[in-house]
Short mmCIF file of C-alpha atoms and ligand atoms in Angstrom, two decimals:
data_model
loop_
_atom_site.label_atom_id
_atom_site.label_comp_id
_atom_site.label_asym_id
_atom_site.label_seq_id
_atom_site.Cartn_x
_atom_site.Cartn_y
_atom_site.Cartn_z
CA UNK A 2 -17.76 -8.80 -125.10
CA UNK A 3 -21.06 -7.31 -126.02
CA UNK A 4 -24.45 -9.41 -126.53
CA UNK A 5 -26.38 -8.11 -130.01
CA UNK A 6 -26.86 -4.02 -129.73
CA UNK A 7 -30.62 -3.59 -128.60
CA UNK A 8 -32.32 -0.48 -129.77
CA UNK A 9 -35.07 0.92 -127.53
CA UNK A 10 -37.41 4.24 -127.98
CA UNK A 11 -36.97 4.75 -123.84
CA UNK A 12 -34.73 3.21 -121.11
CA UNK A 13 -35.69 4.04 -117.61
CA UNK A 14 -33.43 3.33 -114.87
CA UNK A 15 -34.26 2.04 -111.50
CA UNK A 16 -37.52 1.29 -110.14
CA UNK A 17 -38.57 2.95 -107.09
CA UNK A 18 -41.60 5.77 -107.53
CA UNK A 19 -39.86 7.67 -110.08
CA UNK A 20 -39.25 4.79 -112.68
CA UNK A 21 -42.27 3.41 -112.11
CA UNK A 22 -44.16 6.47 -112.43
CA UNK A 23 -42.24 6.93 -115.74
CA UNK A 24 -43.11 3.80 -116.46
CA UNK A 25 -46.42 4.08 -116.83
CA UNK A 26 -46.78 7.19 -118.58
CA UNK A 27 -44.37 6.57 -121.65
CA UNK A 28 -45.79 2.79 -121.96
CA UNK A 29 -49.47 4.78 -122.25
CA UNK A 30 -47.67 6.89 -124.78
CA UNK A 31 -46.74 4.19 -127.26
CA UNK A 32 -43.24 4.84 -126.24
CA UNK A 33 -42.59 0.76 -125.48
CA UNK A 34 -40.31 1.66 -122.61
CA UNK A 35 -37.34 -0.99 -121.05
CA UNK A 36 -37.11 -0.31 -116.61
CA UNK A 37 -34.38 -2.26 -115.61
CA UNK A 38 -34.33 -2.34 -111.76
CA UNK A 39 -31.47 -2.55 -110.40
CA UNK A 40 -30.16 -3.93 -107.23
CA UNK A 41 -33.38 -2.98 -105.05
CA UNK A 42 -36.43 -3.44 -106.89
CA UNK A 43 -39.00 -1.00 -105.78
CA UNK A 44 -36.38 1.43 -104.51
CA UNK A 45 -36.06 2.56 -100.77
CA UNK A 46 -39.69 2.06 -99.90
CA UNK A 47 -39.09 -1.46 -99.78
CA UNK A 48 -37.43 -0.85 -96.89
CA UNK A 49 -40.37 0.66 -94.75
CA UNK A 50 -43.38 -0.61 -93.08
CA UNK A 51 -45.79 2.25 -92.97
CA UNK A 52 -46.32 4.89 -95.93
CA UNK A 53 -48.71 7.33 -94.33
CA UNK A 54 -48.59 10.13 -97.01
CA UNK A 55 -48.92 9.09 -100.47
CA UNK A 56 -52.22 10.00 -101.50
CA UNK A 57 -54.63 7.59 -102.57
CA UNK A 58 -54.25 5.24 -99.55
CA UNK A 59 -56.41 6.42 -96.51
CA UNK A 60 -55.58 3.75 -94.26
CA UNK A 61 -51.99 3.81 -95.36
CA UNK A 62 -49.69 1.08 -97.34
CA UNK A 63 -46.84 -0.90 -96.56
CA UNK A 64 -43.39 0.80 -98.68
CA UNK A 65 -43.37 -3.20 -100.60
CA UNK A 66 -46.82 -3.32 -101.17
CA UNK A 67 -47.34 0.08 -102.66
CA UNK A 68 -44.32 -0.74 -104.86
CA UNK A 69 -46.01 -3.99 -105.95
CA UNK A 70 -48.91 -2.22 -107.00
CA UNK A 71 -46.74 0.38 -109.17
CA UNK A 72 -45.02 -2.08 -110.90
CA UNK A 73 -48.57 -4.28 -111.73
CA UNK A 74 -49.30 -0.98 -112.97
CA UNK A 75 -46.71 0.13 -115.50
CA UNK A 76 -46.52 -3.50 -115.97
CA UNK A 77 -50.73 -3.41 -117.13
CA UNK A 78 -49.87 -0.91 -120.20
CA UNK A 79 -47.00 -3.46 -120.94
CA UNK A 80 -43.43 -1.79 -119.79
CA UNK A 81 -41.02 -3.88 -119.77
CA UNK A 82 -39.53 -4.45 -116.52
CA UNK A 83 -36.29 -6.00 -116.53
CA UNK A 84 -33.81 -7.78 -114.07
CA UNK A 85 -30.29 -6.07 -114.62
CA UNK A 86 -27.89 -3.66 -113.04
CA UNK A 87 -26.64 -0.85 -115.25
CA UNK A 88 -22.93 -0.61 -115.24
CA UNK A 89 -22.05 1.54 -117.66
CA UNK A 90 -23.05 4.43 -119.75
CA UNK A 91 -21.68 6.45 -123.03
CA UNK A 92 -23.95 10.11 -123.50
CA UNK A 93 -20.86 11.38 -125.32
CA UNK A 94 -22.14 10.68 -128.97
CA UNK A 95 -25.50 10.67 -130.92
CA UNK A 96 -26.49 7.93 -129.78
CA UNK A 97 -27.18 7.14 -125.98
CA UNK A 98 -25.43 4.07 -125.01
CA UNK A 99 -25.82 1.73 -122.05
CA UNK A 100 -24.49 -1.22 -120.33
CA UNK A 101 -26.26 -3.45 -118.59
CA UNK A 102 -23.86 -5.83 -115.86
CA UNK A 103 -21.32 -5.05 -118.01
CA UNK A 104 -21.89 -7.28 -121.03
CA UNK A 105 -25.12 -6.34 -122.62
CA UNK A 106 -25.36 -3.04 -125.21
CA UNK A 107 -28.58 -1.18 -125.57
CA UNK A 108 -28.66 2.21 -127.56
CA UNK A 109 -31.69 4.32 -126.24
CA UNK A 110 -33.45 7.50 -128.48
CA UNK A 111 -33.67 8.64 -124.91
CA UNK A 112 -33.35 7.78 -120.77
CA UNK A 113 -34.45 8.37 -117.28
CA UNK A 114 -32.85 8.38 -115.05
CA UNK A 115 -34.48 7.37 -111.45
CA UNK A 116 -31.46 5.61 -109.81
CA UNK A 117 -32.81 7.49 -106.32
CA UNK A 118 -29.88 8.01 -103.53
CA UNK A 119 -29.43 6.31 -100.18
CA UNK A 120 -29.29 7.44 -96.91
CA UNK A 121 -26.12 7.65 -94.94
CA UNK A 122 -26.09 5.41 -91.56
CA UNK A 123 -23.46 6.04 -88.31
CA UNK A 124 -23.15 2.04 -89.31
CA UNK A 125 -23.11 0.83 -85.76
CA UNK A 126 -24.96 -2.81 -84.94
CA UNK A 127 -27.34 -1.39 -83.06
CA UNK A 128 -28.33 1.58 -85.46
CA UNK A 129 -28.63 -1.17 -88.21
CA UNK A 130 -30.90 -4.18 -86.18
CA UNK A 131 -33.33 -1.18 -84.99
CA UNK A 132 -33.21 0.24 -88.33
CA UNK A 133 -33.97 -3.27 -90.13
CA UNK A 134 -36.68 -4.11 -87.36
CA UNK A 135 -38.21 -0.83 -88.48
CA UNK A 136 -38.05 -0.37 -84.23
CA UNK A 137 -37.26 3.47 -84.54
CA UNK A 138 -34.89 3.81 -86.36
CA UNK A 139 -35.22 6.62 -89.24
CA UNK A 140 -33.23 8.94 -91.94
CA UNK A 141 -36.34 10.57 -92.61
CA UNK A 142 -38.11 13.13 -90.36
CA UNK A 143 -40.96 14.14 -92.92
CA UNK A 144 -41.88 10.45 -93.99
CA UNK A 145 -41.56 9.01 -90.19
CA UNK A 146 -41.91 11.95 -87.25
CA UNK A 147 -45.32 11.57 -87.15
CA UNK A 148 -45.22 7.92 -85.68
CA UNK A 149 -43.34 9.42 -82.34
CA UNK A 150 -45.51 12.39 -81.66
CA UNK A 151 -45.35 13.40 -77.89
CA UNK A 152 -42.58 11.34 -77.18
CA UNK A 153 -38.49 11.99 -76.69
CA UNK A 154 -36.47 11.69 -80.03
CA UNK A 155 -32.54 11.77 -80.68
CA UNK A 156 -31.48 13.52 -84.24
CA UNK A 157 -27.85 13.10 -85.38
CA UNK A 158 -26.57 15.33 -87.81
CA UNK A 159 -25.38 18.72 -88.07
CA UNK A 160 -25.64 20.15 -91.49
CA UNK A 161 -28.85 22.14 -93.13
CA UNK A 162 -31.11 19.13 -93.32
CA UNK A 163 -30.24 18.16 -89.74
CA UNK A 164 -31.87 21.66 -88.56
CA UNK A 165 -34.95 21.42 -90.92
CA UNK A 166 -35.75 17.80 -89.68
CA UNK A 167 -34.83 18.80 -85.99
CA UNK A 168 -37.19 21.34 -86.29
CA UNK A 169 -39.79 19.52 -87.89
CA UNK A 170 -39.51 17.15 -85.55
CA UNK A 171 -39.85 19.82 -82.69
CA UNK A 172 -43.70 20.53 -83.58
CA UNK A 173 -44.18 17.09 -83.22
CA UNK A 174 -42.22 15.64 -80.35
CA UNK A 175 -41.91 16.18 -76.94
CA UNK A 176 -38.54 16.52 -76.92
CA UNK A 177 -35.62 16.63 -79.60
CA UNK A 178 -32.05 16.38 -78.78
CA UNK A 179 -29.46 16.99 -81.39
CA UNK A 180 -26.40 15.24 -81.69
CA UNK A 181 -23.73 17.43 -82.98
CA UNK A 182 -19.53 16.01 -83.24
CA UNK A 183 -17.67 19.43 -83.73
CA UNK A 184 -18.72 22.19 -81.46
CA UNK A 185 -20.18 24.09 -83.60
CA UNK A 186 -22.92 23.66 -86.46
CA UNK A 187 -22.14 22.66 -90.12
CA UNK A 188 -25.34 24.74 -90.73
CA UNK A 189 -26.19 28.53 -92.35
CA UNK A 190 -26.73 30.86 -88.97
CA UNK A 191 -30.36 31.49 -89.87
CA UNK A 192 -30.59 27.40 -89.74
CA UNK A 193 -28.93 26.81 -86.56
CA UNK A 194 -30.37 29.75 -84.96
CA UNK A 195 -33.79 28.37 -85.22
CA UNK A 196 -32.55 25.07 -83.98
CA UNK A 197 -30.87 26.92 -81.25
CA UNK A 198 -33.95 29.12 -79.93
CA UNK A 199 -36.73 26.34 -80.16
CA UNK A 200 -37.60 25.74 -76.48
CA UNK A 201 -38.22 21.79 -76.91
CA UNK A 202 -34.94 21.36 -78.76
CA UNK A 203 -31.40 20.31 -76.55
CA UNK A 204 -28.18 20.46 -78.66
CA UNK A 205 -25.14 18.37 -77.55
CA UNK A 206 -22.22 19.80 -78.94
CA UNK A 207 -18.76 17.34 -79.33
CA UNK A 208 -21.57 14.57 -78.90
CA UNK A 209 -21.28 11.30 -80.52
CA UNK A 210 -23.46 8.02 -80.57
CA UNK A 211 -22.02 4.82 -78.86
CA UNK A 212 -25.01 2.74 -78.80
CA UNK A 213 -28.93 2.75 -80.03
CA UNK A 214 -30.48 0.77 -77.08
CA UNK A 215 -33.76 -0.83 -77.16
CA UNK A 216 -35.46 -4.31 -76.00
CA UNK A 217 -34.75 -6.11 -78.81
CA UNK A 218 -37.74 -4.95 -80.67
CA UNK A 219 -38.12 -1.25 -80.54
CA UNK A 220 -35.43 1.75 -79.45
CA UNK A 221 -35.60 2.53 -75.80
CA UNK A 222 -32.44 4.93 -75.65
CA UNK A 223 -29.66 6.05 -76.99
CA UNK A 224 -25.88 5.77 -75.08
CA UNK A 225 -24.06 8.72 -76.13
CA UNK A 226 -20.59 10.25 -75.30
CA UNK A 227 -18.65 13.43 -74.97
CA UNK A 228 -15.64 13.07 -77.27
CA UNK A 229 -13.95 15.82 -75.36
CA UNK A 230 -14.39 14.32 -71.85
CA UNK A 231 -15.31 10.96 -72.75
CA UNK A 232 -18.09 11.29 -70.18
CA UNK A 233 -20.83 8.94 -71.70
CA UNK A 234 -24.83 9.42 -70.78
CA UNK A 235 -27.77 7.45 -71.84
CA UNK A 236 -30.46 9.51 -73.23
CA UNK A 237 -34.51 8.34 -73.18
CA UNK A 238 -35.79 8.20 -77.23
CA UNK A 239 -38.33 6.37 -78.91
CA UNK A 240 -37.03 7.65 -81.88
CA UNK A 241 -33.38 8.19 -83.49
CA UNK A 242 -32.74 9.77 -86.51
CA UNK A 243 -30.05 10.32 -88.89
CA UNK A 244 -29.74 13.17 -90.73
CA UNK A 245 -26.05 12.78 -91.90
CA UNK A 246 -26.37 13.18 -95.53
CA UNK A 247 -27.46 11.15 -98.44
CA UNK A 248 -25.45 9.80 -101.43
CA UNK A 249 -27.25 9.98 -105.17
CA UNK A 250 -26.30 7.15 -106.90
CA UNK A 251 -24.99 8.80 -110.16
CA UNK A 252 -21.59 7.40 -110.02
CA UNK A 253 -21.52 5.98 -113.67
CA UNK A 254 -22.85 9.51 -114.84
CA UNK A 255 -19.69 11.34 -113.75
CA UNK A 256 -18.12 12.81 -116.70
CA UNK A 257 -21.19 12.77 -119.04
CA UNK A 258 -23.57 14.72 -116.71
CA UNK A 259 -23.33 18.12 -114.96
CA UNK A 260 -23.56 16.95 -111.43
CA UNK A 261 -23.40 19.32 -107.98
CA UNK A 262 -20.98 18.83 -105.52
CA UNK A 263 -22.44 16.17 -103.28
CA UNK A 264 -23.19 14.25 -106.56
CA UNK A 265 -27.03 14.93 -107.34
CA UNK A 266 -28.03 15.22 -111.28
CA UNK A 267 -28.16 18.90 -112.47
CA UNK A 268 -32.13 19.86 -114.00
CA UNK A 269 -32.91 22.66 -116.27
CA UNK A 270 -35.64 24.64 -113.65
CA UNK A 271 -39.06 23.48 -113.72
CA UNK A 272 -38.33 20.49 -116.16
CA UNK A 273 -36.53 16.93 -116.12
CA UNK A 274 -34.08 17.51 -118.85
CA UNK A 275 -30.24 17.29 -118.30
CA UNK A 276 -27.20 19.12 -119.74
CA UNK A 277 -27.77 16.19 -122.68
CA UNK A 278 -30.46 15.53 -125.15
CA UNK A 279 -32.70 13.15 -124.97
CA UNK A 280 -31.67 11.85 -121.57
CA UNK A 281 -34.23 13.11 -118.34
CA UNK A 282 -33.19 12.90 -114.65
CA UNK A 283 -36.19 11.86 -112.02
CA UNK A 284 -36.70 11.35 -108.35
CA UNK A 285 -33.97 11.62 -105.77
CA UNK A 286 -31.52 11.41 -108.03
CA UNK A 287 -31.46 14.96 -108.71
CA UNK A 288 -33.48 15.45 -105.24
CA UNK A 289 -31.92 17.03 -102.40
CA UNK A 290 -34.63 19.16 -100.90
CA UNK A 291 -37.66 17.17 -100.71
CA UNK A 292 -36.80 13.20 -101.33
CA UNK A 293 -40.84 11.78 -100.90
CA UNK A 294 -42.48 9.41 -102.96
CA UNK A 295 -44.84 11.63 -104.27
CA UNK A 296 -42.11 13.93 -105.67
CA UNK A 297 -40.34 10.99 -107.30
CA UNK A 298 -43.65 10.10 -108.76
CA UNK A 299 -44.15 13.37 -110.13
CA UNK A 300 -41.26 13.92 -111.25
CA UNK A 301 -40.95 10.55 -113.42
CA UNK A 302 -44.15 11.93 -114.66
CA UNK A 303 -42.53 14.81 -116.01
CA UNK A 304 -39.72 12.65 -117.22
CA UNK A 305 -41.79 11.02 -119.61
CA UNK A 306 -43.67 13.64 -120.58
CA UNK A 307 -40.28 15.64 -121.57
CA UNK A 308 -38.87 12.47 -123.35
CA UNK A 309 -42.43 11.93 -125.35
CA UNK A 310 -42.39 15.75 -126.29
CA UNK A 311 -38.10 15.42 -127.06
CA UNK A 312 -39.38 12.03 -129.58
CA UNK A 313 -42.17 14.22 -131.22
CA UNK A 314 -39.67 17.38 -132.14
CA UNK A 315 -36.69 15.00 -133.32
CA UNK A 316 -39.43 12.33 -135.43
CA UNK A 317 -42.66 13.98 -137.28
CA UNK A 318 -43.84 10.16 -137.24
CA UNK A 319 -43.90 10.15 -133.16
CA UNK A 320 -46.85 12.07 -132.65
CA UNK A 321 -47.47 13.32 -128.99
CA UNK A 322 -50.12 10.92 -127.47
CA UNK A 323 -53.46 11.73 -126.21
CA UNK A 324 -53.89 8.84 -123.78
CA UNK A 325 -51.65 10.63 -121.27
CA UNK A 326 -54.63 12.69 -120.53
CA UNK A 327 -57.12 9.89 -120.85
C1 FAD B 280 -36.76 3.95 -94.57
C2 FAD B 280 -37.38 4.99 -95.51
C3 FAD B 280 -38.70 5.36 -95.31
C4 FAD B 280 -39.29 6.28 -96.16
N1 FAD B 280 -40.60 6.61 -95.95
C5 FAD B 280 -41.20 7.45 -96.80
C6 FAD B 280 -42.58 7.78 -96.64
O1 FAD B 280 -43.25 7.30 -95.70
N2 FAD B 280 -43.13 8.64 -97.53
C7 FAD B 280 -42.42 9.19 -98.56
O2 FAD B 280 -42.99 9.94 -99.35
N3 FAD B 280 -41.11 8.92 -98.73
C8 FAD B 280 -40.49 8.07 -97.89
N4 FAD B 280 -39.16 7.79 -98.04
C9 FAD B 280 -38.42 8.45 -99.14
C10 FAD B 280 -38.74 7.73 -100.47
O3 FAD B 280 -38.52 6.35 -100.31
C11 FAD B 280 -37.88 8.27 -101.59
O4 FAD B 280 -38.05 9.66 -101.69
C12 FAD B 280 -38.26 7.63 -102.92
O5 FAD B 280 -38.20 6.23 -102.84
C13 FAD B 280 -37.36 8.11 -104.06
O6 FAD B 280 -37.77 7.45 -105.20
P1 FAD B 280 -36.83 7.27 -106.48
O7 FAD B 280 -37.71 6.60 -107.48
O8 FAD B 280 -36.19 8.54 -106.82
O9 FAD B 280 -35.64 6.30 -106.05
P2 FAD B 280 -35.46 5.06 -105.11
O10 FAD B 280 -36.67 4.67 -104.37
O11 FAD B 280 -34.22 5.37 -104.33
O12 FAD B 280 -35.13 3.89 -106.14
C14 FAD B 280 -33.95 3.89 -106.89
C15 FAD B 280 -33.99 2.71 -107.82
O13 FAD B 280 -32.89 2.79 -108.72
C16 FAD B 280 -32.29 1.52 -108.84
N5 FAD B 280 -30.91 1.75 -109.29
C17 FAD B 280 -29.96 2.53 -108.73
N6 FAD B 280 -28.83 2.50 -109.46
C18 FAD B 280 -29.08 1.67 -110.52
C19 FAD B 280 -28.32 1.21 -111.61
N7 FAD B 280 -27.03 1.58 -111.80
N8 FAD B 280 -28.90 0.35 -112.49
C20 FAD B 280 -30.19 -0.04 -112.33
N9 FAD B 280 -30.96 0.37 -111.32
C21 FAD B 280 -30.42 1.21 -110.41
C22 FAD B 280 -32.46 0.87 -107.49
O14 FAD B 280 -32.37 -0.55 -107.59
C23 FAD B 280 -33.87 1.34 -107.14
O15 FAD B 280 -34.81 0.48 -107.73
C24 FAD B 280 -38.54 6.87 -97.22
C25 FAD B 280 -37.21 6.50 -97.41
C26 FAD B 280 -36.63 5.56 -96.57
C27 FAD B 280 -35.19 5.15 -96.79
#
């Protein structure tokens, strides 16, 4: 049973960098926006320590504390951020509907989207305490290599992204080794060659990880194991990464949205718009190449600069605003 229908000029959902971000600019544009946010308020940076590379922050920020301060900002030009867990949406009519945990209706003149995407984990114990501890434990080359430069790092993963971050990591790290199940790469040629013939980079092939080891605070090792010969080794690391994939979390979009294949929101080029009017993709959601803060950020930027412009054209009354320049 629904609650009383609430109408709103723009729902953004989920609140990491992109929402936020979106946030701020469409409550600056008189555009009175409703962020409800989700599960995991401030998105995936709550779940890191050090934020090195979002400008603005010279000394660097802690992931909760920079989300803390994006929130007291869209918050400042009065968005209104909301507890609630979408559940639900309807794009197939005039009017954009949504369902929030289940019971409550709201029909929106327009969305955006900035539901992000998580990281895929091997989901052993180990793996998850480092990971938690914020010991070494990573899915994220570009955000975290820089913390284990000159020392021995393990990479797991064998696909496109795998490569890039192995070899990202390379320039960095002393040494790299790649753990790869099949015996061969899931990767283009040009990809795994250049994994291949980078001198500081050792590929296990039919290699799989059996432990993360560490001293209860930081990652020491990693205990690995041939799954053709069973023949297990324990590799020195500081680091270990994953690089297994991430999943968008655009499940309730299916059907309404044009999605790709591994799930991520389809954008016209160079803008936020999807295959429907009036609703706007940001962030990671539609994000498989570069997944960083700042990109989120700009991108929710763009969001609500798309969904201002998509107000003006359908209402003479909703003039463009000014103060997004101001
Ligand atoms: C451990 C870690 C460290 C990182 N370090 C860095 C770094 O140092 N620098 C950097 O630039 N990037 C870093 N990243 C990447 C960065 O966090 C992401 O690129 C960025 O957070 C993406 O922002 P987003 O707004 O698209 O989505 P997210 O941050 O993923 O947020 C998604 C939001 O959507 C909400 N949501 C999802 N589904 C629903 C729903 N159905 N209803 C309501 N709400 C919903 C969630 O609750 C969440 O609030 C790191 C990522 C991780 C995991």
């Amino acid at each position: 049973m629904s609650d009383t229908i609430e109408h709103v000029k723009c729902l953004i959902i989920g609140s990491g960098p992109a929402g936020y971000t979106a946030a701020i600019y469409a409550a600056r544009a008189n555009m009175n926006p409703v962020l409800y946010q989700g599960t995991q308020p401030g998105g995936q940076l709550t779940t890191t320590n050090e934020v090195e590379n979002f400008p603005g922050y010279p000394e660097g920020v802690t992931g909760p504390e920079m989300m803390m301060q994006l929130q007291a900002q869209a918050q400042r030009f009065e968005a209104d951020i909301r507890d609630g867990w979408i559940t639900k949406v309807d794009f197939s009519g005039d009017i954009h509907k949504v369902w929030v945990n289940e019971t409550k209706e709201i029909h929106c003149d327009t969305v955006i989207i900035s539901t992000g995407a998580s990281a895929k984990y091997l989901g052993l114990d180990s793996e998850q305490k480092y990971l938690k501890l914020g010991g070494g434990v990573s899915a994220c080359a570009v955000c975290d290599g820089f913390f284990y430069r000159n020392q021995e790092v393990v990479i797991v993963g064998a696909g496109d992204s795998a490569c890039e971050e192995a070899h990202y990591l390379s320039k960095l790290c002393k040494k790299v080794t790649m753990l790869v199940r099949r015996d061969e790469f899931r990767a283009s040629k040009i990809m795994a060659d250049r994994v291949k013939n980078t001198q500081n980079i050792e590929i296990l092939f039919n290699t799989e990880t059996d432990e993360v080891l560490g001293d209860g605070q930081v990652v020491t090792g990693v205990r690995v194991f041939n799954n053709q010969t069973k023949v297990k080794q324990e590799l020195p690391a500081t680091g270990f990464f994953v690089a297994i994939g991430h999943k968008p979390n655009t499940d309730i979009f299916k059907g309404f949205l044009n999605l790709d294949e591994t799930g991520y929101i389809i954008n016209k080029p160079g803008t936020s718009k999807t295959n429907i009017d009036g609703v706007f993709v940001s962030g990671d959601a539609a994000d498989h190449v570069y997944r960083q803060a700042i990109t989120a950020a700009g991108t929710g930027c763009m969001a609500a600069l798309d969904a201002e412009r998509y107000l003006a054209a359908k209402d003479a009354s909703f003039e463009v605003s000014t103060s997004t320049y101001n």
